[in-house]
PDB file of C-alpha atoms and ligand atoms in Angstrom:
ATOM      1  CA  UNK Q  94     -18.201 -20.873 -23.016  1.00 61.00           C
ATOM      2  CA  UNK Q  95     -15.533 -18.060 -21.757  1.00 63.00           C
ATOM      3  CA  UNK Q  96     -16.066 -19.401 -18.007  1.00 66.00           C
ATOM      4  CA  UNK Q  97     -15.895 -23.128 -19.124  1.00 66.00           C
ATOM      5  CA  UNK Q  98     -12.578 -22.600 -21.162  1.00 65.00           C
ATOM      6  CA  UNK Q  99     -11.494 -20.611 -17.762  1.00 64.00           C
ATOM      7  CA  UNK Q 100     -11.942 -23.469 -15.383  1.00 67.00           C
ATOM      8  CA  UNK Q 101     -10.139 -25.882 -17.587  1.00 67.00           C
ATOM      9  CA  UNK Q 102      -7.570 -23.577 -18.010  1.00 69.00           C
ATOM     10  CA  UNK Q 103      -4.605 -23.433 -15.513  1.00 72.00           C
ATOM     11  CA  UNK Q 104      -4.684 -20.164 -13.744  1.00 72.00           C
ATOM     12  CA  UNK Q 105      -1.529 -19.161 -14.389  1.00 72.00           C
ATOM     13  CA  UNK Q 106      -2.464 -19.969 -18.418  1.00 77.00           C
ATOM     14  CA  UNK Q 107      -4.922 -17.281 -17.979  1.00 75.00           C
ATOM     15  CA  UNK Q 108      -3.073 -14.903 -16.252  1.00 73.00           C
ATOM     16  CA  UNK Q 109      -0.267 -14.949 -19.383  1.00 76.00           C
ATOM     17  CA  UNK Q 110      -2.965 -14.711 -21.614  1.00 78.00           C
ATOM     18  CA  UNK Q 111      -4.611 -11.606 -20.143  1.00 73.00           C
ATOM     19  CA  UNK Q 112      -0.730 -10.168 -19.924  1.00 71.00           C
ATOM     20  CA  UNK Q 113      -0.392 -10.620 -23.685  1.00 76.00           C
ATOM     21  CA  UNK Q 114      -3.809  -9.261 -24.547  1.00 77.00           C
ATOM     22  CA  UNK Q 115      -3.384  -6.344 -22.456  1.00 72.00           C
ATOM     23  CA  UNK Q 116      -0.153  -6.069 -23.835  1.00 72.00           C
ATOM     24  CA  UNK Q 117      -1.219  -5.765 -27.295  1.00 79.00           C
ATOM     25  CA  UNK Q 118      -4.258  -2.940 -26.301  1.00 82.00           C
ATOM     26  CA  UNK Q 119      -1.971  -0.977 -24.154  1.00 86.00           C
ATOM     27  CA  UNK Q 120       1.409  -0.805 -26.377  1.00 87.00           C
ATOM     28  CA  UNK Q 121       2.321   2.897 -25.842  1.00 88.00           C
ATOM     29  CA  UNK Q 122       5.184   4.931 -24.219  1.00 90.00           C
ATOM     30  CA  UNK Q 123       2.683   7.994 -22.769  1.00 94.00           C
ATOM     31  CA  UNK Q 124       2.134   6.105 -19.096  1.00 96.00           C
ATOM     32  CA  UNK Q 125       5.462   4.197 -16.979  1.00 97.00           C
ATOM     33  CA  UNK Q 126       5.317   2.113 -13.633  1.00 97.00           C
ATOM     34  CA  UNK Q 127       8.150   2.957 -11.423  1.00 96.00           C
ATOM     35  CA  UNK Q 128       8.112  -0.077  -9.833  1.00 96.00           C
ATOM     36  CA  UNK Q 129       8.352  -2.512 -12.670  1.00 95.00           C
ATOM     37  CA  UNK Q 130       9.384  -0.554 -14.867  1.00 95.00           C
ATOM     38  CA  UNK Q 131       7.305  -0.996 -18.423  1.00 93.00           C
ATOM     39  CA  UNK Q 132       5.740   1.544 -20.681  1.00 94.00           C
ATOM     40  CA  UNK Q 133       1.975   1.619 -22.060  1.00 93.00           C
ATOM     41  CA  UNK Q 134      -0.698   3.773 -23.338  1.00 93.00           C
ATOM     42  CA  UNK Q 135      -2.081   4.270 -20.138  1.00 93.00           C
ATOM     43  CA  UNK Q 136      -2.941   2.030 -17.157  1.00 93.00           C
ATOM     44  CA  UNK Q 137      -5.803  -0.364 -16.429  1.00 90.00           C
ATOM     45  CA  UNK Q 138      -9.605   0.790 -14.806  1.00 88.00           C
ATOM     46  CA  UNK Q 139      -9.684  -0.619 -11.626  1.00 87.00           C
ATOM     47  CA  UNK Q 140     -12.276  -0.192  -8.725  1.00 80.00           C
ATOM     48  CA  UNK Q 141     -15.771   2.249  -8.923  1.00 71.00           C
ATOM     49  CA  UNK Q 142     -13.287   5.200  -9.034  1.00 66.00           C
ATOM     50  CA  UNK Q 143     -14.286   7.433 -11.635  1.00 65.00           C
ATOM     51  CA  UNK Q 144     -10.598   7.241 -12.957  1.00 74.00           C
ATOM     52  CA  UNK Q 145      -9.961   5.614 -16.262  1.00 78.00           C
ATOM     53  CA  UNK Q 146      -5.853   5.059 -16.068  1.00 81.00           C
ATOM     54  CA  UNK Q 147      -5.010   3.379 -12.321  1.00 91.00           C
ATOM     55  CA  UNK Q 148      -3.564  -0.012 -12.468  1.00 94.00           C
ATOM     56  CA  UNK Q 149       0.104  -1.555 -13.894  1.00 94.00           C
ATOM     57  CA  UNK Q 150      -0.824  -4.096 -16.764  1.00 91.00           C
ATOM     58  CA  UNK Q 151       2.182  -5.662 -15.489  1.00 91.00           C
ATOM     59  CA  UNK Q 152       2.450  -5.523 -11.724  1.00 92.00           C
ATOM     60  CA  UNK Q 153      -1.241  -4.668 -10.649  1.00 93.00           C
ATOM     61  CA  UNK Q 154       0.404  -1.266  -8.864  1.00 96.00           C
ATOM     62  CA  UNK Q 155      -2.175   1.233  -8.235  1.00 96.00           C
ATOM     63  CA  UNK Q 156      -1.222   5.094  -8.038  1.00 96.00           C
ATOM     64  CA  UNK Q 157      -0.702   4.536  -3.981  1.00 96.00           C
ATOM     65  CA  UNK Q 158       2.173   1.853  -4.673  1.00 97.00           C
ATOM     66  CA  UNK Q 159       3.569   4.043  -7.006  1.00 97.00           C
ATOM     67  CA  UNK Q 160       3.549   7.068  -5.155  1.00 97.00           C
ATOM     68  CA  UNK Q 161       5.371   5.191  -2.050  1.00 97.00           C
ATOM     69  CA  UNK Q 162       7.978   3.333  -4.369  1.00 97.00           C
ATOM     70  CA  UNK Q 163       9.272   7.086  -5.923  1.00 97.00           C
ATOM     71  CA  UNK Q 164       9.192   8.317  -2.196  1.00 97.00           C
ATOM     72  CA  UNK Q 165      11.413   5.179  -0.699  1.00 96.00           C
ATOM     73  CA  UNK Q 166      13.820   5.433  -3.833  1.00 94.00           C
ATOM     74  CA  UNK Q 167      13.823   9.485  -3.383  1.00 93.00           C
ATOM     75  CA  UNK Q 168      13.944  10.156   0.372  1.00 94.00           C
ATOM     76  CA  UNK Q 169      15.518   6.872   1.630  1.00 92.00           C
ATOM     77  CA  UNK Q 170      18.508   4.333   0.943  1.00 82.00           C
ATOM     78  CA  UNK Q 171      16.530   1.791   0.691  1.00 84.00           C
ATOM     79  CA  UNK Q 172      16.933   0.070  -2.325  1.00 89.00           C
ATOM     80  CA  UNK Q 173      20.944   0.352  -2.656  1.00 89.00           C
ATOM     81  CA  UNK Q 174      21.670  -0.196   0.608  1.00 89.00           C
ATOM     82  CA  UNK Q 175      24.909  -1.628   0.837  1.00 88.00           C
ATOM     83  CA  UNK Q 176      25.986  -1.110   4.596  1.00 87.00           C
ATOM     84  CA  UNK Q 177      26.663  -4.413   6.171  1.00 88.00           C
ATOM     85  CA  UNK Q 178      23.522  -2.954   8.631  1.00 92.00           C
ATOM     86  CA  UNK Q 179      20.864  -4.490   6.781  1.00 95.00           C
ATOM     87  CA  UNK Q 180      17.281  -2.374   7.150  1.00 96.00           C
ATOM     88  CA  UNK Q 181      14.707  -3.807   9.207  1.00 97.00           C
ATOM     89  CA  UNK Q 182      11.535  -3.503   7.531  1.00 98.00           C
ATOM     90  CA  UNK Q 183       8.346  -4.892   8.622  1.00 98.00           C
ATOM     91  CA  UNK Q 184       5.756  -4.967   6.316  1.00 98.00           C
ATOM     92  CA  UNK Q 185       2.245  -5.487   7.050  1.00 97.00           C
ATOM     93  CA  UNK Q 186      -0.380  -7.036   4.431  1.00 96.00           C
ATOM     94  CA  UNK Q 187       2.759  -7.199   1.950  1.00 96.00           C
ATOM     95  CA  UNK Q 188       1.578  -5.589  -1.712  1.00 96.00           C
ATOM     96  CA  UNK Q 189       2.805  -8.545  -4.125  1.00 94.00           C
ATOM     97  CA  UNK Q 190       4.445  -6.229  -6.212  1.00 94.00           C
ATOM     98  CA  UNK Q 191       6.430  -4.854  -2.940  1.00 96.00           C
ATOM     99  CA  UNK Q 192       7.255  -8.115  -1.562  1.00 95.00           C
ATOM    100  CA  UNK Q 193       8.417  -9.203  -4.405  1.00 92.00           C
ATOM    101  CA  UNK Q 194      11.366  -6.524  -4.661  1.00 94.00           C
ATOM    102  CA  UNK Q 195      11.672  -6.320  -0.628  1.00 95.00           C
ATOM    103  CA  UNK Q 196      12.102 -10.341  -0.511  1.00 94.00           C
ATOM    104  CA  UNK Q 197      14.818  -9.948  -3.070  1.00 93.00           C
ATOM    105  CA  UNK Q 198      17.149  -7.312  -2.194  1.00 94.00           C
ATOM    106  CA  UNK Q 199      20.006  -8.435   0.296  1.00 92.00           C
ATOM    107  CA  UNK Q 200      20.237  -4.837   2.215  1.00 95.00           C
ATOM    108  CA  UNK Q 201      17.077  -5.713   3.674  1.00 96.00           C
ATOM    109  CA  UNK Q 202      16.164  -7.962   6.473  1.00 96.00           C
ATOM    110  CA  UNK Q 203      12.639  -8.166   5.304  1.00 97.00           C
ATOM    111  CA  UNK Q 204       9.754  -9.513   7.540  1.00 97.00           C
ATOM    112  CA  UNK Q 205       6.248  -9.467   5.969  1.00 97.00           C
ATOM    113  CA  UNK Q 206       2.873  -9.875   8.354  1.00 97.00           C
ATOM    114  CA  UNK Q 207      -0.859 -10.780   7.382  1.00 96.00           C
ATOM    115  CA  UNK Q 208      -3.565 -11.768   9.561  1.00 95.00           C
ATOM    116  CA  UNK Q 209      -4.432 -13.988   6.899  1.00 93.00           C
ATOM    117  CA  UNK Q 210      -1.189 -14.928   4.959  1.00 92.00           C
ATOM    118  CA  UNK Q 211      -1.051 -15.223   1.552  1.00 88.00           C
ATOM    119  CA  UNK Q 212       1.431 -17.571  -0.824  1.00 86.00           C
ATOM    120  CA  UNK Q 213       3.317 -15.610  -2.662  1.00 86.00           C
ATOM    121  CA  UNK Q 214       6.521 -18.501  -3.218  1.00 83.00           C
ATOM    122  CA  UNK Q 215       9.379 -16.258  -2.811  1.00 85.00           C
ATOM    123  CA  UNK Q 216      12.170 -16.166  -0.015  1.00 87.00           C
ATOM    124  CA  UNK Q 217      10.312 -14.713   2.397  1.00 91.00           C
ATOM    125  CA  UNK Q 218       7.776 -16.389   4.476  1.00 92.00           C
ATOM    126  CA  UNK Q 219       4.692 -14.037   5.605  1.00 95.00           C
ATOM    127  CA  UNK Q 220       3.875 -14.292   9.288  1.00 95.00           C
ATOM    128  CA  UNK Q 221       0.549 -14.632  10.573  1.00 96.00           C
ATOM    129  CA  UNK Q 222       0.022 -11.713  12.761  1.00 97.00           C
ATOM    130  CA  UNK Q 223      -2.230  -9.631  14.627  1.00 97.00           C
ATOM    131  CA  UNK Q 224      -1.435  -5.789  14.172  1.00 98.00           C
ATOM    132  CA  UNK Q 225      -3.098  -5.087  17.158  1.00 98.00           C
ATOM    133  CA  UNK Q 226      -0.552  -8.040  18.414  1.00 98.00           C
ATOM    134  CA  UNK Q 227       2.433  -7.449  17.032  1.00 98.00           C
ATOM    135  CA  UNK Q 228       4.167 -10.546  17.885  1.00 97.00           C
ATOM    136  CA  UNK Q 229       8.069  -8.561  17.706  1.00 98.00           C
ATOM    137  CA  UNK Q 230      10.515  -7.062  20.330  1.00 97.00           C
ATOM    138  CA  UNK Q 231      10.135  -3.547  21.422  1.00 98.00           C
ATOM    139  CA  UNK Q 232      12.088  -1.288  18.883  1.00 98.00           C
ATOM    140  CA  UNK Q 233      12.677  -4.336  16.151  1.00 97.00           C
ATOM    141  CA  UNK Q 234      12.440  -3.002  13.268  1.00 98.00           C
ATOM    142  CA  UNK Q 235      13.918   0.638  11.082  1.00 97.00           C
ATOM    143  CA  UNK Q 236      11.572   0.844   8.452  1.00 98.00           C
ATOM    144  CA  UNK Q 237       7.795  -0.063   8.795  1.00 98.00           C
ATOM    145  CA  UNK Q 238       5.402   0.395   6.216  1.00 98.00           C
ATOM    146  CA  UNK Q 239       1.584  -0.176   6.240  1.00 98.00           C
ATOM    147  CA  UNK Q 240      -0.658   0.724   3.776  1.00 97.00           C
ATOM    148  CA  UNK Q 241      -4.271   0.595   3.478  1.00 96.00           C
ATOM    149  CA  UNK Q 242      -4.731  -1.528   6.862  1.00 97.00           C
ATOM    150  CA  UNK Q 243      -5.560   0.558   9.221  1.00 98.00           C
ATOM    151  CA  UNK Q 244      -8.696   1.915   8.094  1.00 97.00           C
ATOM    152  CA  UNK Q 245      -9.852  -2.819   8.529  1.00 96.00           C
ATOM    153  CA  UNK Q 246      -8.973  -2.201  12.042  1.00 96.00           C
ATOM    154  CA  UNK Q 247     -11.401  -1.659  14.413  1.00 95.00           C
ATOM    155  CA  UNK Q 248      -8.956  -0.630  17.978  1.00 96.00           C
ATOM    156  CA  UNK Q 249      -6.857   1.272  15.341  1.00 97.00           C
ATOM    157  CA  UNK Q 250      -5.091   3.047  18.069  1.00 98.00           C
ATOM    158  CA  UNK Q 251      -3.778   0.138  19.459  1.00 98.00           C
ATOM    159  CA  UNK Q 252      -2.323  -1.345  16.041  1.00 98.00           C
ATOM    160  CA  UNK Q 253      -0.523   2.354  15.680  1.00 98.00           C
ATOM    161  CA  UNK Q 254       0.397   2.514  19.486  1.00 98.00           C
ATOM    162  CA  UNK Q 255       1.996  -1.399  18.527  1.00 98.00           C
ATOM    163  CA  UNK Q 256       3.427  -0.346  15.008  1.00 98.00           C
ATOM    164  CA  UNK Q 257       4.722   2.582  17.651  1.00 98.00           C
ATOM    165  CA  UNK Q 258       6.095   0.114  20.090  1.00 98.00           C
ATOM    166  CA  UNK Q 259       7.963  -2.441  17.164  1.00 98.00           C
ATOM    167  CA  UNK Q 260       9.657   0.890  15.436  1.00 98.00           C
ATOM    168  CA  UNK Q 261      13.235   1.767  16.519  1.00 98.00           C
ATOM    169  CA  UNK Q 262      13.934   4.789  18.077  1.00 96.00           C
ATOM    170  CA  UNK Q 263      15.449   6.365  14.559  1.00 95.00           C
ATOM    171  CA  UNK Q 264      13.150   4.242  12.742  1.00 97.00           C
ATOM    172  CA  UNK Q 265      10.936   5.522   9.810  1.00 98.00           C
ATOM    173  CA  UNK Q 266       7.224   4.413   9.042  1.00 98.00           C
ATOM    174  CA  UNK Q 267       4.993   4.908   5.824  1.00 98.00           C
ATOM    175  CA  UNK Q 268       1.619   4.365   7.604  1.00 98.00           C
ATOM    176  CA  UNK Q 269      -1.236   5.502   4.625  1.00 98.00           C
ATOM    177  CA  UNK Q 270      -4.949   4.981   5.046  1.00 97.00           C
ATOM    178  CA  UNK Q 271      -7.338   6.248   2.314  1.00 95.00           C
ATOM    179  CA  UNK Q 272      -8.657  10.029   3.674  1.00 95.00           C
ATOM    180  CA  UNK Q 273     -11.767  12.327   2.788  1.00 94.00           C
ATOM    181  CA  UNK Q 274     -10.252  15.438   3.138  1.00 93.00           C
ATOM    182  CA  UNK Q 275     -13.081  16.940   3.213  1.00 94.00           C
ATOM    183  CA  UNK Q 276     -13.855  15.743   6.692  1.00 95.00           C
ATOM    184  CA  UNK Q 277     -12.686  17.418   9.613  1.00 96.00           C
ATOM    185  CA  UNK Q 278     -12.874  14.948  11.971  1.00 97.00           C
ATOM    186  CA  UNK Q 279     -12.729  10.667  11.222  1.00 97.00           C
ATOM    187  CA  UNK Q 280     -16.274   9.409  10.551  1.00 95.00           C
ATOM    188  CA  UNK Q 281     -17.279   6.204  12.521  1.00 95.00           C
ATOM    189  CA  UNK Q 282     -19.931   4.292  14.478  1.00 93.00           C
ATOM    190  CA  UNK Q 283     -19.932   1.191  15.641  1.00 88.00           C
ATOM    191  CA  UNK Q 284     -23.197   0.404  15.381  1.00 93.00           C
ATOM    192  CA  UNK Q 285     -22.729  -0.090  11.528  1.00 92.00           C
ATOM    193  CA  UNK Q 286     -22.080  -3.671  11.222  1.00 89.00           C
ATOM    194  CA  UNK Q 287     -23.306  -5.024   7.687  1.00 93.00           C
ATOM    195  CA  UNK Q 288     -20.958  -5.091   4.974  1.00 93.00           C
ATOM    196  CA  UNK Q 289     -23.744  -3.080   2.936  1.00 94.00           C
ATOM    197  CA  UNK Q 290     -24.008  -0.428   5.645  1.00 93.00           C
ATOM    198  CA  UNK Q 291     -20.219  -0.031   5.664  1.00 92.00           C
ATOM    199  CA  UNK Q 292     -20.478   0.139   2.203  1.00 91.00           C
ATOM    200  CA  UNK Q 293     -22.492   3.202   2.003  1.00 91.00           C
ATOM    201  CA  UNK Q 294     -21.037   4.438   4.703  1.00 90.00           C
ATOM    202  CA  UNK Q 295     -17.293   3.770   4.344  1.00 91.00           C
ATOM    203  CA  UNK Q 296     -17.172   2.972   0.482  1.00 87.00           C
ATOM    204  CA  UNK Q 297     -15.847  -0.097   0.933  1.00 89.00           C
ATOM    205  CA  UNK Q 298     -17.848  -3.493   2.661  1.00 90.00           C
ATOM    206  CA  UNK Q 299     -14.413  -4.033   5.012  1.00 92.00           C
ATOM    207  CA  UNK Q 300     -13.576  -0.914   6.462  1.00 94.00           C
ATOM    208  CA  UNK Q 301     -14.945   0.344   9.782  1.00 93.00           C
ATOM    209  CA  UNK Q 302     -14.062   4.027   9.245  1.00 96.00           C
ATOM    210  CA  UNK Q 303     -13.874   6.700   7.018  1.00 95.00           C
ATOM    211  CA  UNK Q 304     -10.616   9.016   8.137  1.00 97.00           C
ATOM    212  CA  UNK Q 305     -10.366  12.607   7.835  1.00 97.00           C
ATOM    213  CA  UNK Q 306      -7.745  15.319   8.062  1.00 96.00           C
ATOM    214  CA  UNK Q 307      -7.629  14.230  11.921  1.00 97.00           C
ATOM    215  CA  UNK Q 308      -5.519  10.950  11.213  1.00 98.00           C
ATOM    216  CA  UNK Q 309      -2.279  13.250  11.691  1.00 98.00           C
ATOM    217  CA  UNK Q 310      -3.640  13.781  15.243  1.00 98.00           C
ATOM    218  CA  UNK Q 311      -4.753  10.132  15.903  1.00 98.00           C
ATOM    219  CA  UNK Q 312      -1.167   8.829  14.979  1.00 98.00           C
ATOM    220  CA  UNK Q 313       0.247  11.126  17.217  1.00 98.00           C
ATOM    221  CA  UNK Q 314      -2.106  10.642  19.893  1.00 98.00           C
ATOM    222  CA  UNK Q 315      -0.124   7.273  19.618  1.00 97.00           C
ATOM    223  CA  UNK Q 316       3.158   8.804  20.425  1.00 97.00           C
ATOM    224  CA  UNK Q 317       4.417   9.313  16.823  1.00 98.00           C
ATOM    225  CA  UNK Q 318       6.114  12.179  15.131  1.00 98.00           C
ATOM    226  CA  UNK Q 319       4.492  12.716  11.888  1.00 98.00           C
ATOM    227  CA  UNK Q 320       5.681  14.561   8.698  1.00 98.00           C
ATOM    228  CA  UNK Q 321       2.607  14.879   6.229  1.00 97.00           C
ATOM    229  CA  UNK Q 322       4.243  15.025   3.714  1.00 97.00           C
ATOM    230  CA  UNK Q 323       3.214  16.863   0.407  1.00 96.00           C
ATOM    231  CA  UNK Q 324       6.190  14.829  -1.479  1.00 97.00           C
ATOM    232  CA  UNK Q 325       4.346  15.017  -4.783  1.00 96.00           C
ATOM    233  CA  UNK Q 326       4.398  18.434  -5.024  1.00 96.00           C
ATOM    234  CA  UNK Q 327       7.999  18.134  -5.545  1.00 96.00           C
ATOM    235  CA  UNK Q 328       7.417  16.182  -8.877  1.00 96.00           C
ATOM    236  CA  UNK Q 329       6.697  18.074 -12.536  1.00 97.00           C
ATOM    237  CA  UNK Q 330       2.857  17.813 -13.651  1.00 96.00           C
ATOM    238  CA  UNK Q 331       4.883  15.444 -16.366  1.00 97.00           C
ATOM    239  CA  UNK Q 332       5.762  12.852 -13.910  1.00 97.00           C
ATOM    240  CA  UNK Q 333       2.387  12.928 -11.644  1.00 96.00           C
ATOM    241  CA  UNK Q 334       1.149  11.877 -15.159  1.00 95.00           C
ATOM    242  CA  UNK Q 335       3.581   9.731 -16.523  1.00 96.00           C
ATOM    243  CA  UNK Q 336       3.754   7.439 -13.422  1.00 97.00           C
ATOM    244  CA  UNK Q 337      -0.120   7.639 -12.835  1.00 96.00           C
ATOM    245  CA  UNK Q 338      -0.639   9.197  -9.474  1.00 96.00           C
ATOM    246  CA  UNK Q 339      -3.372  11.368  -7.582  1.00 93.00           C
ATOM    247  CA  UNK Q 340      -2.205  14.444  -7.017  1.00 92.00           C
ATOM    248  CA  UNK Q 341      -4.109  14.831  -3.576  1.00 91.00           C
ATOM    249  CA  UNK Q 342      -2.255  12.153  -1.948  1.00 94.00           C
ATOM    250  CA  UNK Q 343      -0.157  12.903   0.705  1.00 97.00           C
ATOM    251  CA  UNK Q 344       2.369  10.459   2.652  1.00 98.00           C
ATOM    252  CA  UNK Q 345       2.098   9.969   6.371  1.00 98.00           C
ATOM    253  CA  UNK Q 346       5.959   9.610   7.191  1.00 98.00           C
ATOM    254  CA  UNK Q 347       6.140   8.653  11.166  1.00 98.00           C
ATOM    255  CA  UNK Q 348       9.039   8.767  13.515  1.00 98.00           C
ATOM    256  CA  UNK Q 349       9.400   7.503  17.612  1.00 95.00           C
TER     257      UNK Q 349
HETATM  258 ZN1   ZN A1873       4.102  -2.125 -12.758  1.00 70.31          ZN
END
C-alpha cells in the first residue's frame, strides 16, 4: 500500500512529506548543520556505517560536507568575496547541497563537472566531463574541489595530474577520497572487476581502490604541494559534536 501511494504520489510530494516527518522526530537544538543552517536532535543514519547521527534532515550533508564547508568559511574568502576578481572554482561531481550555495553567490565564477550530469535547475549548468579529460585551459581555475571521486577512477593519477594542470599557479584544491589509515600503502588490483568483489574488497560496489596514508604521496607524485591538514583539531570537542563530524578526518589542501 506504502509503495502504491508512493508512485501516485509526485516525488517532490514525498520528499516534503518525509521533511515534515523527520522534522517532527528530530525537533531538538543538541546537533546543527553548518551549511544550512537548522537545529535537531541529532542527524539521520545513513550508509552501513556503524554511526547512528550522519546525515542533515534538511540538506542530506554528511559529516565530509560539513567538515569542508567550516574549512572554506574558516581558512578561505570564499563565501564573502567581494573583490571584483571573482573565484574560479571548478567543482567536480557537484554535492547538491554545495552547488546550490556555489551557483548562488556572485563572488564566484562557478563551473560544476559530472561525467554523468545531473539536473539540479539552478543557474549553473553542470558540464559533462571526463576528469581524466578535463576539457579547461591550463591554469583556469583558483579554487578546485573534488570530493569522493577519485577513489571511481581507475588512471587516478592522470585525473590529479589534470586537476594539477586546470589549477592556477596560486590556486587552492580540496581533493578528499575516503582513507584506511590503517594501511600503509593504497590497496588495489585490477583484476577485481565485479561490483561484489569490489564490494568486499573496497566497501563500496564503485570504487576501484581502497587508499591509504600513501595518497599524500600519490598527489604529489602528480606535482602538487599538499598540506594534510589536521583542521579539526583546531575545533572544541563541542563543535566536532554539534556539527556532526569524524574526528579522524583530515583535509587534503593542494597547491601548484
Ligand atoms: Zn543541512
Amino acid at each position: 500500500m506504502k509503495e502504491l501511494i508512493k508512485s501516485i504520489l509526485p516525488r517532490i510530494v514525498v520528499n516534503k512529506y518525509r521533511a515534515y516527518r523527520a522534522y517532527k522526530r528530530y525537533k531538538g537544538n543538541s546537533v546543527l548543520c553548518p551549511i544550512c543552517n537548522s537545529s535537531f536532535k541529532k542527524f539521520a543514519p545513513f550508509g552501513t556505517s556503524q554511526r547512528e547521527s550522519r546525515k542533515c534532515h534538511n540538506c542530506g550533508s554528511l559529516e565530509r560536507h560539513r567538515l569542508i564547508f567550516l574549512y572554506l568559511n574558516e581558512k578561505f574568502n570564499f563565501f564573502n568575496n567581494n573583490s571584483k576578481d571573482k573565484i574560479r572554482l571548478l567543482h567536480f561531481a557537484p554535492e547538491k547541497m554545495f552547488y546550490n550555495i556555489f551557483s548562488e553567490n556572485n563572488g564566484i565564477e562557478y563551473t560544476a563537472c559530472d561525467l554523468f550530469p545531473k539536473e539540479y535547475n539552478g543557474k549553473t549548468k553542470i558540464t559533462k566531463a571526463d576528469i581524466t579529460k578535463i576539457p579547461f585551459e591550463d591554469n583556469s581555475f583558483d579554487f578546485i574541489i573534488c570530493s569522493h571521486v577519485l577513489e571511481h577512477i581507475p588512471n587516478d593519477r592522470l585525473a590529479m595530474s589534470e586537476l594539477y594542470r586546470v589549477l592556477s599557479k596560486k590556486g587552492d584544491a580540496i581533493l578528499q577520497v575516503p582513507i584506511d589509515y590503517k594501511r600503509d600503502k593504497t590497496y588495489e588490483d585490477p583484476n577485481i572487476n565485479s561490483r561484489e568483489e569490489r564490494l568486499q574488497e573496497y566497501g563500496h560496489p564503485d570504487h576501484v581502490r581502497y587508499y591509504g596514508k600513501d595518497y599524500k604521496e600519490r598527489l604529489e607524485s602528480c606535482g602538487f604541494t599538499v598540506n594534510v591538514d589536521h583542521f579539526i583539531s583546531t575545533l572544541s570537542k563541542n563543535n566536532i559534536f554539534k556539527y556532526g563530524l569524524l574526528e579522524s578526518e583530515l583535509i587534503y589542501h593542494c597547491k601548484k
